[in-house]
Each structure stands twice: as structure tokens, then as C-alpha cells.
Tab-separated table of C-alpha atoms in Angstrom:
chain	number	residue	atom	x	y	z
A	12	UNK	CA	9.949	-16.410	-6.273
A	13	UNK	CA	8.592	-16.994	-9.820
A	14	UNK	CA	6.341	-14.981	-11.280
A	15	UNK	CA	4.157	-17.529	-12.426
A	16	UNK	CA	3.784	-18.630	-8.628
A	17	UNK	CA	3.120	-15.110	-7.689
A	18	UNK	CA	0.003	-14.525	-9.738
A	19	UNK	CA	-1.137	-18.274	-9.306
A	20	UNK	CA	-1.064	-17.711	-5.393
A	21	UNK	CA	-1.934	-14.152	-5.270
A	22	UNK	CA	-4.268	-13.458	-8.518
A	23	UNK	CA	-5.831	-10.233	-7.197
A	24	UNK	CA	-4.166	-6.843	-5.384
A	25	UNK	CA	-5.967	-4.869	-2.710
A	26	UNK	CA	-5.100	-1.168	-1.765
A	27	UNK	CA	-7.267	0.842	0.554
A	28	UNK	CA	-8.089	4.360	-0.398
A	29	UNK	CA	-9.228	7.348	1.057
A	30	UNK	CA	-12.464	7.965	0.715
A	31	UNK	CA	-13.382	9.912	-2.304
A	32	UNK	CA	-10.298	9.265	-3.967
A	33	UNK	CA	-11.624	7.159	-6.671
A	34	UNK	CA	-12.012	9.856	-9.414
A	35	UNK	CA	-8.310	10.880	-9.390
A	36	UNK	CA	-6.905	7.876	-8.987
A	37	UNK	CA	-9.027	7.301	-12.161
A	38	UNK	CA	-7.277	10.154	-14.155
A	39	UNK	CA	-3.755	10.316	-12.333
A	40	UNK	CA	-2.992	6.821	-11.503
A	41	UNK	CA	-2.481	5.549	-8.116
A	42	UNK	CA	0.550	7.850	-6.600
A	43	UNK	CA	2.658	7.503	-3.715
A	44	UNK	CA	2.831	10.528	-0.981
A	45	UNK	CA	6.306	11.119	-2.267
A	46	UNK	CA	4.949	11.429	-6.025
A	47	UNK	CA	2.111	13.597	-4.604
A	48	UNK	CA	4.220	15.844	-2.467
A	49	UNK	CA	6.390	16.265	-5.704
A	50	UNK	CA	3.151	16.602	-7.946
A	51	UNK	CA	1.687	19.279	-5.201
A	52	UNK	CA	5.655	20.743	-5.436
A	53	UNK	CA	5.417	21.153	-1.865
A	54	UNK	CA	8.737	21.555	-0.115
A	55	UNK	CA	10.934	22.867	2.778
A	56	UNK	CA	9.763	21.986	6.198
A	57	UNK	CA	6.364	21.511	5.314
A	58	UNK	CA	7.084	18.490	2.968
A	59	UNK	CA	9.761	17.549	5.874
A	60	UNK	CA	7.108	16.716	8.350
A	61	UNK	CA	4.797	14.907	5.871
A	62	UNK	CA	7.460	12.892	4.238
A	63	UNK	CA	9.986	12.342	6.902
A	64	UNK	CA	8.122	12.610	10.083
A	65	UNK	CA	5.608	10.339	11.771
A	66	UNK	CA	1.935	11.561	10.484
A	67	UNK	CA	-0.598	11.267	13.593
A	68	UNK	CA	-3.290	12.047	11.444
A	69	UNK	CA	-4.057	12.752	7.347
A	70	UNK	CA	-2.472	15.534	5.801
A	71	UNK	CA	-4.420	17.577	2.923
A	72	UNK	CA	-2.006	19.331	0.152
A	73	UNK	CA	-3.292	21.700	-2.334
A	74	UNK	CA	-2.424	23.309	-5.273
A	75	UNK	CA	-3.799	25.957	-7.297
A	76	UNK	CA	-5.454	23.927	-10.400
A	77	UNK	CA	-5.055	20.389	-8.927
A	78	UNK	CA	-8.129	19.581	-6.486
A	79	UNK	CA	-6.632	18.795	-2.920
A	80	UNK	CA	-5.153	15.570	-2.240
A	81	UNK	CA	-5.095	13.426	1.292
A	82	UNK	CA	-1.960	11.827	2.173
A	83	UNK	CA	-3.215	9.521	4.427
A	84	UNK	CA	-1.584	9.107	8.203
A	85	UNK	CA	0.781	6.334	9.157
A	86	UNK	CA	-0.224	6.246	12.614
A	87	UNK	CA	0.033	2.531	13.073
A	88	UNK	CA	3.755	3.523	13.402
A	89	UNK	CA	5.680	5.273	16.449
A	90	UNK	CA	9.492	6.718	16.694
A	91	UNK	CA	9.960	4.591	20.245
A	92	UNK	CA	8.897	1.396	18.122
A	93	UNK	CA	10.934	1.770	15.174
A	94	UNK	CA	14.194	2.490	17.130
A	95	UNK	CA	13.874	-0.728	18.192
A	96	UNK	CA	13.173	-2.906	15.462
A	97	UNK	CA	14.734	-0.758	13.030
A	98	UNK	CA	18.532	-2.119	10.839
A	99	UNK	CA	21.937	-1.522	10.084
A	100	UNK	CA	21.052	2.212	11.831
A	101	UNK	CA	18.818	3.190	10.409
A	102	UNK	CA	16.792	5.947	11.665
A	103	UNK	CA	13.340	6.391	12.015
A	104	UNK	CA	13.402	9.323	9.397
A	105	UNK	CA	14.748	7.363	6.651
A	106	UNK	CA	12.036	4.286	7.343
A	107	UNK	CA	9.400	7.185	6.731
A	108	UNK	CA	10.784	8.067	3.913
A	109	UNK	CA	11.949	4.579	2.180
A	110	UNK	CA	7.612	3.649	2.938
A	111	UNK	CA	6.443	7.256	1.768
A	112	UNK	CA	8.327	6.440	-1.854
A	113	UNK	CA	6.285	3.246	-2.685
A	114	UNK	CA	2.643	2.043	-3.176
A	115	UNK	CA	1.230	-0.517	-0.825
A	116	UNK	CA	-0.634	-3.317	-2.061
A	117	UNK	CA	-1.962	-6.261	0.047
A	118	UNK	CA	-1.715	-9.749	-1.475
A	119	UNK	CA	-4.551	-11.431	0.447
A	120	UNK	CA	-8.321	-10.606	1.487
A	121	UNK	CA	-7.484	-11.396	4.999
A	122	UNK	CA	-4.873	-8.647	5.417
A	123	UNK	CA	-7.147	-5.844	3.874
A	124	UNK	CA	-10.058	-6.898	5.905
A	125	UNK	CA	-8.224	-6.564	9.083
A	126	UNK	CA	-6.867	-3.218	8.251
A	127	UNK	CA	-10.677	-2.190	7.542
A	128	UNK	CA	-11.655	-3.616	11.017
A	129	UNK	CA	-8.773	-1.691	12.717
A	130	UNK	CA	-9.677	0.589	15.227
A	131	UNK	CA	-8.258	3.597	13.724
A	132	UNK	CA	-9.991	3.096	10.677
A	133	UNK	CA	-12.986	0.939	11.139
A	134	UNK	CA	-15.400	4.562	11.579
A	135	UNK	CA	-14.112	6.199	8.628
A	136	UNK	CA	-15.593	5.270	4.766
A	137	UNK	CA	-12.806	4.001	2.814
A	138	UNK	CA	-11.810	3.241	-1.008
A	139	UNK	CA	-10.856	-0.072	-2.187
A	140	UNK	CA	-8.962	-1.017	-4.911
A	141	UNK	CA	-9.015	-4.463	-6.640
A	142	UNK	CA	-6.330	-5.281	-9.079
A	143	UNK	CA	-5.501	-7.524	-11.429
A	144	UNK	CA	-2.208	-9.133	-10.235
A	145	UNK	CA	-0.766	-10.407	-13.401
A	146	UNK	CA	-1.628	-7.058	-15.239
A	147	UNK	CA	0.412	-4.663	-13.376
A	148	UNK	CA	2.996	-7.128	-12.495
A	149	UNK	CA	3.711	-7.427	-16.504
A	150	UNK	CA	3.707	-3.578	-16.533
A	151	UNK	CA	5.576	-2.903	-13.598
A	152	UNK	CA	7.961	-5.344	-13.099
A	153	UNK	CA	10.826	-3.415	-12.611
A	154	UNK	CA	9.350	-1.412	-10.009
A	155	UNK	CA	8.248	-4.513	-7.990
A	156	UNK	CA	9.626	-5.097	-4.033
A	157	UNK	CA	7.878	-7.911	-2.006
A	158	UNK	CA	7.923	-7.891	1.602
A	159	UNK	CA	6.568	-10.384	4.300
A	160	UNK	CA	5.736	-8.168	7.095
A	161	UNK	CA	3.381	-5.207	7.596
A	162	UNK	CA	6.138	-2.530	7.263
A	163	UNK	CA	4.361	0.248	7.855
A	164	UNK	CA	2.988	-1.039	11.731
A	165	UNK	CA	4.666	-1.110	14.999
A	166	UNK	CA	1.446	-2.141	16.955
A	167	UNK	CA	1.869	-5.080	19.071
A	168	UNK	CA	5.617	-6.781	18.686
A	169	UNK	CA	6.931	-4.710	15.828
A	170	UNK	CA	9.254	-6.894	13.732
A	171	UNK	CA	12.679	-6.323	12.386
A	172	UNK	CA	12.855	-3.943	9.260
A	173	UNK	CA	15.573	-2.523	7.115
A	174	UNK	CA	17.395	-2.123	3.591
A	175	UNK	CA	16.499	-5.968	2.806
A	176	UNK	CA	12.995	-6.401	4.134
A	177	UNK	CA	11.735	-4.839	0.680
A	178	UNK	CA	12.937	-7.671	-2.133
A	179	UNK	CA	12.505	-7.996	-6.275
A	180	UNK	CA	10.316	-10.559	-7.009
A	181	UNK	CA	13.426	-13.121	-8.216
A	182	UNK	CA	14.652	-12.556	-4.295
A	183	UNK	CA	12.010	-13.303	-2.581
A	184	UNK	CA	12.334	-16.631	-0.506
A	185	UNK	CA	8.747	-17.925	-0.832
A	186	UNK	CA	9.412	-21.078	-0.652
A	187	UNK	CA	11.484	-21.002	2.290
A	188	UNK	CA	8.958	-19.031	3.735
A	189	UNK	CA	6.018	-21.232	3.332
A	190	UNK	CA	7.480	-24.217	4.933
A	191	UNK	CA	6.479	-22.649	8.350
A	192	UNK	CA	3.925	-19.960	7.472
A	193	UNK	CA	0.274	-19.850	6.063
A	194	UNK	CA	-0.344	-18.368	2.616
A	195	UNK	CA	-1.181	-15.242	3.942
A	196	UNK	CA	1.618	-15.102	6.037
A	197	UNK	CA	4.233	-15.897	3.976
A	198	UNK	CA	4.034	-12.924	1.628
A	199	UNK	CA	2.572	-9.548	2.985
A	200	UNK	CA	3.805	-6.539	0.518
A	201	UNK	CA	3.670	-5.804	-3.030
A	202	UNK	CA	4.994	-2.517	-3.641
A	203	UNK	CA	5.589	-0.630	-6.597
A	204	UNK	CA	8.096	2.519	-6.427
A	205	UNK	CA	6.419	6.319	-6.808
A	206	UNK	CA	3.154	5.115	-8.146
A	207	UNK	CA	0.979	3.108	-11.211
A	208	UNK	CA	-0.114	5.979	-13.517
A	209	UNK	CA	-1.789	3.724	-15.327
A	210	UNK	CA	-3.672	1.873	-12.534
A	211	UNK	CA	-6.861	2.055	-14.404
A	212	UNK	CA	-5.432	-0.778	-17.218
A	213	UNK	CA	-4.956	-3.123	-14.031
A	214	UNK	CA	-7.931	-2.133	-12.462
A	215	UNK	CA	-10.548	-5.141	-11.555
A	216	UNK	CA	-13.358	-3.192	-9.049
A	217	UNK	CA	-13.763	-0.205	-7.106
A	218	UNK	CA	-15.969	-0.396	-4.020
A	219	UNK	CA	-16.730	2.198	-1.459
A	220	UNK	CA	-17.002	0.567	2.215
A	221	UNK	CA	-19.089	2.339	4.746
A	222	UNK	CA	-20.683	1.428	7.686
A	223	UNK	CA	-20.277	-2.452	7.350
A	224	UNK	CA	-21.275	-2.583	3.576
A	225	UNK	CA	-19.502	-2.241	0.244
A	226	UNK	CA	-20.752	-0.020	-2.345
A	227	UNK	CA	-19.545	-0.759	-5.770
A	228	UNK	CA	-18.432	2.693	-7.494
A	229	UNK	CA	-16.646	0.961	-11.039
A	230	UNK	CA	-16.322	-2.808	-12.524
A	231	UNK	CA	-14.018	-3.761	-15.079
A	232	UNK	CA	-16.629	-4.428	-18.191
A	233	UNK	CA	-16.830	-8.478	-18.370
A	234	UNK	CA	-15.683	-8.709	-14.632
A	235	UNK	CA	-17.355	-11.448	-12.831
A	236	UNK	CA	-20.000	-9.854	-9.788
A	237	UNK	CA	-17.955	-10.852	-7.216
A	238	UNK	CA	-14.307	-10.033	-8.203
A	239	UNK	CA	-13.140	-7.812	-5.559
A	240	UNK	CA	-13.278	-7.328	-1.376
């Protein structure tokens, strides 16, 4: 995939936040757990069932001069599931911690939307992110994988995942892929390894969403009204 197609097709980022999280995103940058957990310099068995275990529900980490942090749950995903769909052996341990190293960001409104609607979610106030595509894909290039499926859910029929679901950018069969597929189908992912420090130059909006309405917490200055969710 070019890059020019990417940001044509996909010109904004989504990410879904917890709730509350927009301040230190703002100073810290948008971190994965596994940047967290080693920002938090929590270890042992204790960062063993957060980073290489199944998480049922969010985990809060503190340390002494940092405010707490949530790592939120990845309960869309179960051991059973992945054991089946899972690659070239791999075991569900390493899947949690190949997803637990990256940032998630969701290419199309649709996808973000849906997550918001899921049941697990849908009663809960959430953070969401909207990012300038082209921005943090000039910054971050070289920490770019694309994938096309939801790779951290097992609901429903979970899909094969492995080693070679998560591709750079100059890998990624688009084309191929949107012979037979819809736009928001045909690319799902855009990840970025450990985190975006500097998420706040890529940043568009920042809207809390709570009981069916979105609250608008930050706008880029110059931003049109409705650039975002």
C-alpha cells in the first residue's frame, strides 16, 4: 500500500480512551500497556498477568509520583478462542503480549462506533481520540503495522492471527484486498509500536462520550467543528 492511498482513504485515526485519560495522554503521549507497565516499572508476576495473561477486567498501576494509570481489559479475547485461530504455534501468551506492545488505532468511523455500542463498553464514559492520519504517519513511519482484522477480538468466528497479520505499510495488500471487501473492511489496524509521545502534534479533537452524547474536551485551533467521532 502507498502512503499517499493510505491518508487519501483513511484521512483521520480514532483510538478510544479511558475515561479521564485525556490530561496524560496530553503530557505523556499516547502509551501502550507495555510502555506503561515499563513506565510504572512494574514487574515479576504482577506485570506477568497484566501483560501476558488475558485481562477480564481494567487493571490500575501506580507509582509513587506518577498519578495512577488504567490499562484497560482485553476481554473481547478468550484463551479457548485464540488456540484456535492462533499461527505457526503460537500461544496465547505471546498474542497478549505481541497486542500489549502496540497502540491501536481504528481507520474508519464505523469500526469505533461499534466498539462504543459494544456491550461491554456501551455503559461506561469513554475518551476519544481523533488524529490526523498523515501527521503521525510522517512521524512514525517506521513504527507503522497495518492489519485487516480486529486482532484483539475472538467474539463471534475469531479469524486467523499470527506473525504476518501485523504488516508495514509497503506490505500491505490493499489492493488485493479491496477487490472483495468494503473500505472499511479492507483495512482494520493501524498500529504504532510502544506508543506516540508526541500524540498531541497529531492530535485533531478530543471528545468525551457519555450516555449517548459527545462532549468535546480539546480542538486543534483552526479545526473545522465537526472533525472528529
Amino acid at each position: 500500500m502507498e502512503i499517499e492511498l493510505l491518508v487519501q482513504t483513511y484521512p483521520r485515526l480514532f483510538h478510544m480512551a479511558e475515561d479521564g485519560a485525556f490530561p496524560s495522554i496530553q503530557e505523556h503521549g499516547l502509551l501502550s500497556a507495555t510502555a506503561l507497565l515499563d513506565r510504572y516499572e512494574i514487574s515479576g508476576q504482577q506485570r506477568i498477568a497484566i501483560e501476558a495473561r488475558r485481562r477480564p477486567e481494567s487493571v490500575t498501576i501506580s507509582k509513587e509520583g506518577l498519578p495512577d494509570a488504567v490499562i484497560r481489559d482485553n476481554k473481547p479475547m478468550t484463551d479457548s478462542a485464540l488456540q484456535k485461530c492462533l499461527l505457526d504455534g503460537l500461544e496465547p501468551e505471546q498474542w497478549y503480549r505481541i497486542l500489549n506492545e502496540k497502540t491501536f488505532f481504528w481507520l474508519h468511523k464505523k469500526r469505533l462506533w461499534r466498539l462504543l455500542d459494544a456491550e461491554a463498553y456501551r455503559a461506561f464514559p469513554q475518551t476519544i481520540l481523533t488524529i490526523d492520519t498523515a501527521s503521525l504517519v510522517a512521524a512514525h513511519q517506521d513504527k507503522i503495522l497495518l492489519s485487516p482484522i480486529n486482532s484483539g477480538s475472538t467474539i463471534m468466528k475469531p479469524q486467523p492471527r499470527g506473525p504476518n497479520t501485523f504488516l508495514p505499510i509497503s506490505e500491505y495488500p490493499y489492493t488485493d484486498r479491496r477487490k472483495s471487501r468494503s473500505v472499511e473492511n479492507a483495512l482494520v489496524e493501524l498500529t504504532v509500536h510502544y506508543g506516540v509521545h508526541d500524540i498531541k502534534d497529531h492530535l485533531i479533537s478530543a471528545h468525551r462520550f457519555a450516555d449517548g452524547k459527545l462532549t468535546e474536551l480539546w480542538r486543534r485551533p483552526g479545526s473545522a467543528l465537526n472533525d472528529g467521532p
